[in-house]
PDB file of C-alpha atoms and ligand atoms in Angstrom:
ATOM      1  CA  MET A   1     106.618 103.142  86.203  1.00 67.00           C
ATOM      2  CA  PRO A   2     104.389 104.123  88.758  1.00 73.00           C
ATOM      3  CA  GLU A   3     105.326 104.736  92.216  1.00 72.00           C
ATOM      4  CA  THR A   4     103.663 103.515  95.279  1.00 76.00           C
ATOM      5  CA  HIS A   5     102.487 105.367  98.119  1.00 83.00           C
ATOM      6  CA  PHE A   6     102.236 102.429 100.282  1.00 89.00           C
ATOM      7  CA  ASP A   7     105.938 102.981 102.311  1.00 90.00           C
ATOM      8  CA  GLU A   8     107.703 101.280 104.910  1.00 91.00           C
ATOM      9  CA  TRP A   9     105.858 103.390 107.328  1.00 88.00           C
ATOM     10  CA  ILE A  10     102.583 103.203 105.724  1.00 90.00           C
ATOM     11  CA  ALA A  11     102.384  99.395 105.176  1.00 94.00           C
ATOM     12  CA  PRO A  12     102.359  98.206 108.807  1.00 93.00           C
ATOM     13  CA  ARG A  13     100.008 101.050 109.612  1.00 90.00           C
ATOM     14  CA  TYR A  14      97.748  99.862 106.794  1.00 93.00           C
ATOM     15  CA  ALA A  15      94.850  98.385 109.241  1.00 93.00           C
ATOM     16  CA  THR A  16      95.095 100.943 111.916  1.00 88.00           C
ATOM     17  CA  LEU A  17      95.028 103.645 109.716  1.00 87.00           C
ATOM     18  CA  TRP A  18      92.264 102.445 107.906  1.00 90.00           C
ATOM     19  CA  PRO A  19      90.180 100.447 110.188  1.00 91.00           C
ATOM     20  CA  GLU A  20      87.006 100.528 108.450  1.00 92.00           C
ATOM     21  CA  LEU A  21      88.443  98.504 105.741  1.00 95.00           C
ATOM     22  CA  PHE A  22      89.011  95.502 108.149  1.00 96.00           C
ATOM     23  CA  GLU A  23      85.515  95.494 109.549  1.00 96.00           C
ATOM     24  CA  PRO A  24      83.862  91.702 108.959  1.00 97.00           C
ATOM     25  CA  ASP A  25      80.663  93.110 107.536  1.00 96.00           C
ATOM     26  CA  VAL A  26      83.234  94.878 105.025  1.00 96.00           C
ATOM     27  CA  ILE A  27      85.313  91.956 104.449  1.00 97.00           C
ATOM     28  CA  ASP A  28      82.899  88.989 104.304  1.00 98.00           C
ATOM     29  CA  PRO A  29      80.496  90.153 101.578  1.00 98.00           C
ATOM     30  CA  ALA A  30      83.414  91.076  98.945  1.00 98.00           C
ATOM     31  CA  VAL A  31      85.141  87.772 100.129  1.00 98.00           C
ATOM     32  CA  ASP A  32      81.574  85.845  99.279  1.00 98.00           C
ATOM     33  CA  PHE A  33      81.217  87.714  96.157  1.00 98.00           C
ATOM     34  CA  LEU A  34      84.665  86.889  94.967  1.00 98.00           C
ATOM     35  CA  ALA A  35      84.225  83.515  95.804  1.00 98.00           C
ATOM     36  CA  ALA A  36      81.141  82.988  93.826  1.00 98.00           C
ATOM     37  CA  LEU A  37      82.697  84.862  91.079  1.00 97.00           C
ATOM     38  CA  ALA A  38      85.763  82.623  90.865  1.00 97.00           C
ATOM     39  CA  GLY A  39      83.802  79.280  91.359  1.00 95.00           C
ATOM     40  CA  THR A  40      86.513  76.387  91.494  1.00 94.00           C
ATOM     41  CA  GLY A  41      89.224  78.564  89.325  1.00 95.00           C
ATOM     42  CA  ASP A  42      91.878  80.716  90.585  1.00 97.00           C
ATOM     43  CA  ALA A  43      91.958  84.370  90.837  1.00 98.00           C
ATOM     44  CA  LEU A  44      94.657  87.031  90.386  1.00 98.00           C
ATOM     45  CA  GLU A  45      94.633  90.471  92.594  1.00 98.00           C
ATOM     46  CA  PHE A  46      96.365  93.511  91.097  1.00 98.00           C
ATOM     47  CA  GLY A  47      97.442  95.762  93.881  1.00 98.00           C
ATOM     48  CA  ILE A  48      97.328  92.942  96.499  1.00 98.00           C
ATOM     49  CA  GLY A  49      98.572  95.103  99.232  1.00 97.00           C
ATOM     50  CA  THR A  50      98.326  93.210 102.689  1.00 97.00           C
ATOM     51  CA  GLY A  51      96.039  90.479 101.724  1.00 97.00           C
ATOM     52  CA  ARG A  52      93.331  92.427 103.391  1.00 97.00           C
ATOM     53  CA  ILE A  53      91.065  90.149 101.174  1.00 98.00           C
ATOM     54  CA  ALA A  54      93.295  87.673  99.274  1.00 97.00           C
ATOM     55  CA  VAL A  55      94.222  85.744 102.557  1.00 97.00           C
ATOM     56  CA  PRO A  56      90.467  85.756 103.596  1.00 96.00           C
ATOM     57  CA  LEU A  57      89.534  84.293  99.815  1.00 97.00           C
ATOM     58  CA  THR A  58      92.236  81.528  99.762  1.00 96.00           C
ATOM     59  CA  ARG A  59      90.848  80.150 102.770  1.00 94.00           C
ATOM     60  CA  ARG A  60      87.406  79.773 100.556  1.00 95.00           C
ATOM     61  CA  GLY A  61      89.486  77.684  98.395  1.00 95.00           C
ATOM     62  CA  VAL A  62      90.388  80.017  95.924  1.00 97.00           C
ATOM     63  CA  ARG A  63      94.258  80.070  94.774  1.00 96.00           C
ATOM     64  CA  VAL A  64      95.184  83.477  94.421  1.00 97.00           C
ATOM     65  CA  HIS A  65      98.036  85.213  93.058  1.00 98.00           C
ATOM     66  CA  GLY A  66      99.043  88.956  93.664  1.00 98.00           C
ATOM     67  CA  ILE A  67     100.949  91.621  91.681  1.00 98.00           C
ATOM     68  CA  GLU A  68     101.968  94.378  94.059  1.00 98.00           C
ATOM     69  CA  LEU A  69     104.597  97.800  93.265  1.00 96.00           C
ATOM     70  CA  SER A  70     105.447  97.630  97.018  1.00 96.00           C
ATOM     71  CA  ALA A  71     107.592  95.170  98.866  1.00 96.00           C
ATOM     72  CA  ALA A  72     106.610  96.970 102.237  1.00 96.00           C
ATOM     73  CA  MET A  73     103.076  96.105 101.604  1.00 96.00           C
ATOM     74  CA  VAL A  74     104.061  92.335 100.653  1.00 96.00           C
ATOM     75  CA  ASP A  75     106.441  92.087 103.876  1.00 95.00           C
ATOM     76  CA  GLN A  76     102.708  92.699 105.770  1.00 95.00           C
ATOM     77  CA  LEU A  77     101.517  90.014 103.626  1.00 95.00           C
ATOM     78  CA  ASP A  78     103.868  87.643 104.677  1.00 90.00           C
ATOM     79  CA  ALA A  79     103.272  88.380 108.393  1.00 89.00           C
ATOM     80  CA  TYR A  80      99.519  87.799 107.717  1.00 88.00           C
ATOM     81  CA  ARG A  81      98.854  84.602 105.374  1.00 85.00           C
ATOM     82  CA  GLY A  82      99.768  81.861 107.768  1.00 83.00           C
ATOM     83  CA  GLU A  83      98.950  78.675 106.443  1.00 81.00           C
ATOM     84  CA  SER A  84      97.466  80.345 103.082  1.00 82.00           C
ATOM     85  CA  HIS A  85      98.937  80.023 100.136  1.00 84.00           C
ATOM     86  CA  VAL A  86      99.402  83.148  97.945  1.00 94.00           C
ATOM     87  CA  GLU A  87     101.577  84.271  95.839  1.00 95.00           C
ATOM     88  CA  VAL A  88     103.178  87.540  94.967  1.00 97.00           C
ATOM     89  CA  THR A  89     104.685  89.104  91.781  1.00 97.00           C
ATOM     90  CA  ILE A  90     106.468  92.458  92.468  1.00 97.00           C
ATOM     91  CA  GLY A  91     105.700  94.951  90.171  1.00 97.00           C
ATOM     92  CA  ASP A  92     103.306  97.234  88.055  1.00 97.00           C
ATOM     93  CA  PHE A  93      99.878  95.555  87.267  1.00 98.00           C
ATOM     94  CA  SER A  94      99.325  97.320  84.294  1.00 98.00           C
ATOM     95  CA  ARG A  95     102.528  95.961  82.633  1.00 97.00           C
ATOM     96  CA  VAL A  96     103.820  92.898  84.800  1.00 97.00           C
ATOM     97  CA  GLY A  97     102.657  89.546  83.439  1.00 94.00           C
ATOM     98  CA  VAL A  98     102.060  85.844  85.423  1.00 96.00           C
ATOM     99  CA  ASP A  99     102.513  82.939  83.548  1.00 96.00           C
ATOM    100  CA  ALA A 100      99.240  81.557  83.859  1.00 96.00           C
ATOM    101  CA  THR A 101      95.475  82.382  83.020  1.00 97.00           C
ATOM    102  CA  PHE A 102      93.023  82.834  85.727  1.00 98.00           C
ATOM    103  CA  ASP A 103      89.140  82.395  85.823  1.00 97.00           C
ATOM    104  CA  LEU A 104      88.925  85.914  87.967  1.00 98.00           C
ATOM    105  CA  VAL A 105      91.105  89.321  87.761  1.00 98.00           C
ATOM    106  CA  TYR A 106      90.203  91.599  90.368  1.00 98.00           C
ATOM    107  CA  LEU A 107      91.067  95.399  91.522  1.00 98.00           C
ATOM    108  CA  LEU A 108      89.786  96.957  94.825  1.00 98.00           C
ATOM    109  CA  ARG A 109      89.516 100.337  96.738  1.00 96.00           C
ATOM    110  CA  ASN A 110      90.336 102.536  94.124  1.00 96.00           C
ATOM    111  CA  THR A 111      93.227 100.740  93.079  1.00 97.00           C
ATOM    112  CA  ILE A 112      92.683 101.824  89.248  1.00 98.00           C
ATOM    113  CA  THR A 113      92.959 105.375  90.463  1.00 97.00           C
ATOM    114  CA  ASN A 114      96.433 105.201  91.314  1.00 96.00           C
ATOM    115  CA  LEU A 115      97.261 104.697  87.978  1.00 97.00           C
ATOM    116  CA  THR A 116      97.655 108.539  86.676  1.00 97.00           C
ATOM    117  CA  THR A 117      97.172 108.308  83.236  1.00 97.00           C
ATOM    118  CA  GLN A 118      94.320 106.966  80.661  1.00 98.00           C
ATOM    119  CA  ASP A 119      97.027 104.706  78.779  1.00 98.00           C
ATOM    120  CA  GLU A 120      98.142 103.111  82.050  1.00 98.00           C
ATOM    121  CA  GLN A 121      94.408 102.592  83.016  1.00 98.00           C
ATOM    122  CA  ILE A 122      93.882 101.173  79.973  1.00 98.00           C
ATOM    123  CA  ASN A 123      96.991  98.770  79.824  1.00 98.00           C
ATOM    124  CA  ALA A 124      95.597  97.336  83.168  1.00 98.00           C
ATOM    125  CA  PHE A 125      92.528  96.269  81.042  1.00 98.00           C
ATOM    126  CA  HIS A 126      94.655  94.762  78.554  1.00 98.00           C
ATOM    127  CA  ASN A 127      96.927  93.096  81.015  1.00 98.00           C
ATOM    128  CA  ALA A 128      93.864  91.872  82.889  1.00 98.00           C
ATOM    129  CA  ALA A 129      92.294  90.486  79.827  1.00 98.00           C
ATOM    130  CA  ARG A 130      95.362  89.024  78.795  1.00 97.00           C
ATOM    131  CA  HIS A 131      95.281  86.724  82.249  1.00 98.00           C
ATOM    132  CA  LEU A 132      91.979  85.669  81.786  1.00 98.00           C
ATOM    133  CA  GLY A 133      90.475  82.197  80.536  1.00 94.00           C
ATOM    134  CA  PRO A 134      87.255  82.541  77.925  1.00 93.00           C
ATOM    135  CA  GLY A 135      84.473  83.646  79.972  1.00 93.00           C
ATOM    136  CA  GLY A 136      86.731  84.968  83.122  1.00 97.00           C
ATOM    137  CA  HIS A 137      85.658  87.844  84.612  1.00 98.00           C
ATOM    138  CA  PHE A 138      87.529  91.392  85.709  1.00 98.00           C
ATOM    139  CA  LEU A 139      86.129  93.068  88.713  1.00 98.00           C
ATOM    140  CA  ILE A 140      86.770  96.535  89.658  1.00 98.00           C
ATOM    141  CA  GLU A 141      85.572  98.163  93.148  1.00 98.00           C
ATOM    142  CA  ASN A 142      86.029 101.992  92.798  1.00 98.00           C
ATOM    143  CA  TYR A 143      84.611 105.085  94.321  1.00 96.00           C
ATOM    144  CA  ILE A 144      82.159 107.840  92.341  1.00 94.00           C
ATOM    145  CA  PRO A 145      84.183 110.922  92.111  1.00 89.00           C
ATOM    146  CA  ASN A 146      82.983 113.478  94.629  1.00 84.00           C
ATOM    147  CA  LEU A 147      82.331 116.622  91.976  1.00 87.00           C
ATOM    148  CA  GLN A 148      78.713 116.755  93.478  1.00 83.00           C
ATOM    149  CA  HIS A 149      80.004 117.726  96.608  1.00 82.00           C
ATOM    150  CA  LEU A 150      81.903 120.696  95.058  1.00 89.00           C
ATOM    151  CA  PRO A 151      80.244 124.118  95.163  1.00 88.00           C
ATOM    152  CA  PRO A 152      80.637 126.249  91.968  1.00 90.00           C
ATOM    153  CA  GLY A 153      84.140 127.548  91.863  1.00 90.00           C
ATOM    154  CA  GLN A 154      85.594 125.357  94.632  1.00 93.00           C
ATOM    155  CA  THR A 155      87.948 122.212  93.936  1.00 94.00           C
ATOM    156  CA  ARG A 156      88.568 121.140  97.506  1.00 94.00           C
ATOM    157  CA  HIS A 157      86.503 118.422  99.168  1.00 91.00           C
ATOM    158  CA  VAL A 158      86.546 117.700 103.186  1.00 93.00           C
ATOM    159  CA  PHE A 159      86.227 114.085 103.407  1.00 90.00           C
ATOM    160  CA  ALA A 160      87.751 113.786 107.595  1.00 94.00           C
ATOM    161  CA  ALA A 161      88.008 116.131 109.881  1.00 96.00           C
ATOM    162  CA  THR A 162      88.416 114.769 113.579  1.00 95.00           C
ATOM    163  CA  PRO A 163      90.811 115.895 116.407  1.00 94.00           C
ATOM    164  CA  THR A 164      93.405 113.325 114.698  1.00 93.00           C
ATOM    165  CA  HIS A 165      92.692 112.931 111.363  1.00 94.00           C
ATOM    166  CA  ILE A 166      92.038 115.712 108.307  1.00 97.00           C
ATOM    167  CA  GLY A 167      91.738 114.580 105.152  1.00 96.00           C
ATOM    168  CA  PHE A 168      90.554 115.931 101.688  1.00 95.00           C
ATOM    169  CA  GLU A 169      91.137 115.663  98.128  1.00 93.00           C
ATOM    170  CA  ASP A 170      92.136 118.694  95.808  1.00 95.00           C
ATOM    171  CA  TYR A 171      90.698 118.519  92.622  1.00 95.00           C
ATOM    172  CA  ASP A 172      92.322 119.467  89.179  1.00 95.00           C
ATOM    173  CA  LEU A 173      89.569 119.615  86.856  1.00 94.00           C
ATOM    174  CA  ALA A 174      90.816 119.514  83.652  1.00 94.00           C
ATOM    175  CA  ALA A 175      93.359 116.864  84.189  1.00 96.00           C
ATOM    176  CA  GLN A 176      90.913 115.101  85.791  1.00 96.00           C
ATOM    177  CA  ILE A 177      93.079 114.300  88.716  1.00 97.00           C
ATOM    178  CA  ALA A 178      92.278 114.383  92.640  1.00 96.00           C
ATOM    179  CA  TYR A 179      94.988 114.743  95.078  1.00 96.00           C
ATOM    180  CA  SER A 180      94.312 113.160  98.315  1.00 94.00           C
ATOM    181  CA  HIS A 181      95.763 114.588 101.388  1.00 96.00           C
ATOM    182  CA  HIS A 182      95.881 112.973 105.227  1.00 94.00           C
ATOM    183  CA  TYR A 183      97.196 114.444 108.071  1.00 96.00           C
ATOM    184  CA  TRP A 184      97.145 111.991 111.242  1.00 93.00           C
ATOM    185  CA  VAL A 185      97.819 112.753 114.945  1.00 93.00           C
ATOM    186  CA  ILE A 186      99.740 109.513 115.681  1.00 87.00           C
ATOM    187  CA  GLU A 187     101.753 108.566 118.693  1.00 84.00           C
ATOM    188  CA  GLY A 188     101.636 112.403 119.423  1.00 89.00           C
ATOM    189  CA  GLN A 189     103.334 113.148 116.210  1.00 91.00           C
ATOM    190  CA  LEU A 190     102.006 114.394 113.202  1.00 94.00           C
ATOM    191  CA  LYS A 191     102.410 111.956 110.055  1.00 90.00           C
ATOM    192  CA  THR A 192     100.806 113.161 106.669  1.00 91.00           C
ATOM    193  CA  PHE A 193     100.131 110.569 103.660  1.00 90.00           C
ATOM    194  CA  SER A 194      99.655 112.552  99.889  1.00 93.00           C
ATOM    195  CA  SER A 195      98.229 110.497  96.848  1.00 93.00           C
ATOM    196  CA  PRO A 196      97.818 111.387  92.953  1.00 96.00           C
ATOM    197  CA  HIS A 197      94.494 109.764  91.913  1.00 96.00           C
ATOM    198  CA  ARG A 198      93.168 109.526  88.378  1.00 98.00           C
ATOM    199  CA  TYR A 199      89.242 109.458  89.268  1.00 97.00           C
ATOM    200  CA  LEU A 200      87.049 108.390  86.334  1.00 97.00           C
ATOM    201  CA  TRP A 201      83.652 107.380  85.803  1.00 96.00           C
ATOM    202  CA  PRO A 202      81.798 103.825  85.107  1.00 98.00           C
ATOM    203  CA  ALA A 203      81.349 104.501  81.080  1.00 97.00           C
ATOM    204  CA  GLU A 204      85.137 105.445  81.180  1.00 98.00           C
ATOM    205  CA  LEU A 205      86.017 102.313  82.794  1.00 98.00           C
ATOM    206  CA  ASP A 206      83.415 100.573  80.213  1.00 98.00           C
ATOM    207  CA  LEU A 207      84.921 101.769  77.212  1.00 98.00           C
ATOM    208  CA  MET A 208      88.361 100.455  78.430  1.00 98.00           C
ATOM    209  CA  ALA A 209      86.682  96.861  79.030  1.00 98.00           C
ATOM    210  CA  ARG A 210      85.211  96.986  75.396  1.00 97.00           C
ATOM    211  CA  MET A 211      89.289  97.989  74.043  1.00 97.00           C
ATOM    212  CA  ALA A 212      90.619  95.073  75.877  1.00 97.00           C
ATOM    213  CA  GLY A 213      87.268  92.845  74.578  1.00 96.00           C
ATOM    214  CA  LEU A 214      85.770  92.752  77.519  1.00 97.00           C
ATOM    215  CA  THR A 215      82.144  93.151  78.140  1.00 97.00           C
ATOM    216  CA  LEU A 216      79.917  94.601  81.263  1.00 98.00           C
ATOM    217  CA  HIS A 217      78.372  91.621  82.976  1.00 98.00           C
ATOM    218  CA  GLU A 218      77.157  93.210  86.415  1.00 98.00           C
ATOM    219  CA  ARG A 219      77.295  96.460  88.182  1.00 98.00           C
ATOM    220  CA  TRP A 220      76.183  96.965  91.671  1.00 98.00           C
ATOM    221  CA  SER A 221      76.720  99.674  94.210  1.00 98.00           C
ATOM    222  CA  THR A 222      77.506  97.343  96.843  1.00 98.00           C
ATOM    223  CA  TRP A 223      78.903  93.577  97.525  1.00 98.00           C
ATOM    224  CA  THR A 224      75.780  92.496  98.487  1.00 97.00           C
ATOM    225  CA  ARG A 225      74.272  93.525  95.291  1.00 98.00           C
ATOM    226  CA  GLU A 226      72.091  96.427  95.874  1.00 98.00           C
ATOM    227  CA  PRO A 227      71.340  98.609  92.718  1.00 98.00           C
ATOM    228  CA  PHE A 228      73.474 100.977  91.189  1.00 98.00           C
ATOM    229  CA  THR A 229      71.837 104.443  90.929  1.00 97.00           C
ATOM    230  CA  GLY A 230      72.758 108.189  90.367  1.00 94.00           C
ATOM    231  CA  GLU A 231      72.971 108.201  94.357  1.00 93.00           C
ATOM    232  CA  SER A 232      75.582 105.829  94.746  1.00 96.00           C
ATOM    233  CA  ARG A 233      79.088 106.919  95.898  1.00 94.00           C
ATOM    234  CA  ASN A 234      80.500 103.224  94.866  1.00 97.00           C
ATOM    235  CA  HIS A 235      80.346 100.694  92.494  1.00 98.00           C
ATOM    236  CA  ILE A 236      81.736  97.035  91.864  1.00 98.00           C
ATOM    237  CA  SER A 237      81.552  96.247  87.929  1.00 98.00           C
ATOM    238  CA  VAL A 238      82.321  93.175  86.568  1.00 98.00           C
ATOM    239  CA  TRP A 239      83.275  92.541  82.765  1.00 98.00           C
ATOM    240  CA  ALA A 240      83.439  89.084  81.098  1.00 98.00           C
ATOM    241  CA  LYS A 241      85.715  88.247  78.512  1.00 96.00           C
ATOM    242  CA  THR A 242      84.077  87.696  75.404  1.00 81.00           C
ATOM    243  CA  ARG A 243      86.722  87.464  72.763  1.00 70.00           C
TER     244      ARG A 243
HETATM  245  C1  LIG B   1      94.239 100.731  98.584  1.00 71.45           C
HETATM  246  S1  LIG B   1      95.838  99.367  98.599  1.00 71.45           S
HETATM  247  C2  LIG B   1      94.708  98.071  98.632  1.00 71.45           C
HETATM  248  C3  LIG B   1      95.483  97.056  98.891  1.00 71.45           C
HETATM  249  C4  LIG B   1      94.514  95.510  98.790  1.00 71.45           C
HETATM  250  N1  LIG B   1      94.158  95.414  97.747  1.00 71.45           N
HETATM  251  C5  LIG B   1      93.114  95.869  99.627  1.00 71.45           C
HETATM  252  O1  LIG B   1      91.982  95.815  99.081  1.00 71.45           O
HETATM  253  O2  LIG B   1      93.757  96.060 101.084  1.00 71.45           O
HETATM  254  C6  LIG B   1      96.677  99.786  97.106  1.00 71.45           C
HETATM  255  C7  LIG B   1      97.390  98.696  96.973  1.00 71.45           C
HETATM  256  O3  LIG B   1      97.698  98.857  95.321  1.00 71.45           O
HETATM  257  C8  LIG B   1      99.384  98.913  95.156  1.00 71.45           C
HETATM  258  N2  LIG B   1      99.688  99.731  93.830  1.00 71.45           N
HETATM  259  C9  LIG B   1      99.495 100.552  93.197  1.00 71.45           C
HETATM  260  N3  LIG B   1      99.515 100.944  92.317  1.00 71.45           N
HETATM  261  C10 LIG B   1      99.935  99.970  91.688  1.00 71.45           C
HETATM  262  C11 LIG B   1     100.907  99.232  90.416  1.00 71.45           C
HETATM  263  N4  LIG B   1     100.720  99.706  89.373  1.00 71.45           N
HETATM  264  N5  LIG B   1     100.979  97.778  90.296  1.00 71.45           N
HETATM  265  C12 LIG B   1     101.079  97.168  91.644  1.00 71.45           C
HETATM  266  N6  LIG B   1     100.462  97.775  92.459  1.00 71.45           N
HETATM  267  C13 LIG B   1     100.030  98.924  92.744  1.00 71.45           C
HETATM  268  C14 LIG B   1      99.350  99.860  96.453  1.00 71.45           C
HETATM  269  O4  LIG B   1     101.419  99.392  96.530  1.00 71.45           O
HETATM  270  C15 LIG B   1      98.846  99.353  97.434  1.00 71.45           C
HETATM  271  O5  LIG B   1      99.519  97.890  98.049  1.00 71.45           O
END
């Protein structure tokens, strides 16, 4: 069973620690994109967290169900959901089933990399396909591994360096794992957060999709459909259920 790193300390501070995720120009285009893809259908979010995207999506008329490992994150969702109807199943999205089919299954913010083995990631694709009706879509938002930023012989990439936040990744290139580390000074105290990620490129995701009976439908570098190129740092990929 994968472990969650989003515990009782992190969960209530999620929006404070990653404020950029809550900017309207980050949330609104993601919700627009997902609402258009769901159409009049229902959606299932793998790793729904605090409902950052799911709650505004329900306000657009999409019924959203979530699968989430961390009860602490779901507590935050409960506090945030208001009148929104969001159901959550506690469990591992690579294995847990919900007794329903959906028009859209989606997975945001690199959360596929929280599964640290290839088998678990493949299982997540099969689990998504299992929950899709004919013609349904599976969407993943993921980053492109920062290996181009590593000088020869180095395995550490610093992505944040301010007086109150140091963040870096250590790459185990043979295992295809990046260990992400954060050191924050918050309320005068040093807090740390570390998590392992199995990073992967779009081509490996496409292969996992094919194994699960899904075919690439579209791929963009942003929610506003900018083209995906060799310079892109992120991708939004959508596969369709074809069998
Ligand atoms: C980066 S957060 C993203 C939360 C939310 N999707 C968002 O966009 O704000 C990743 C979430 O996925 C959850 N998670 C990670 N691995 C999981 C797994 N195998 N099964 C279910 N939830 C998982 C974590 O507990 C956390 O809430």
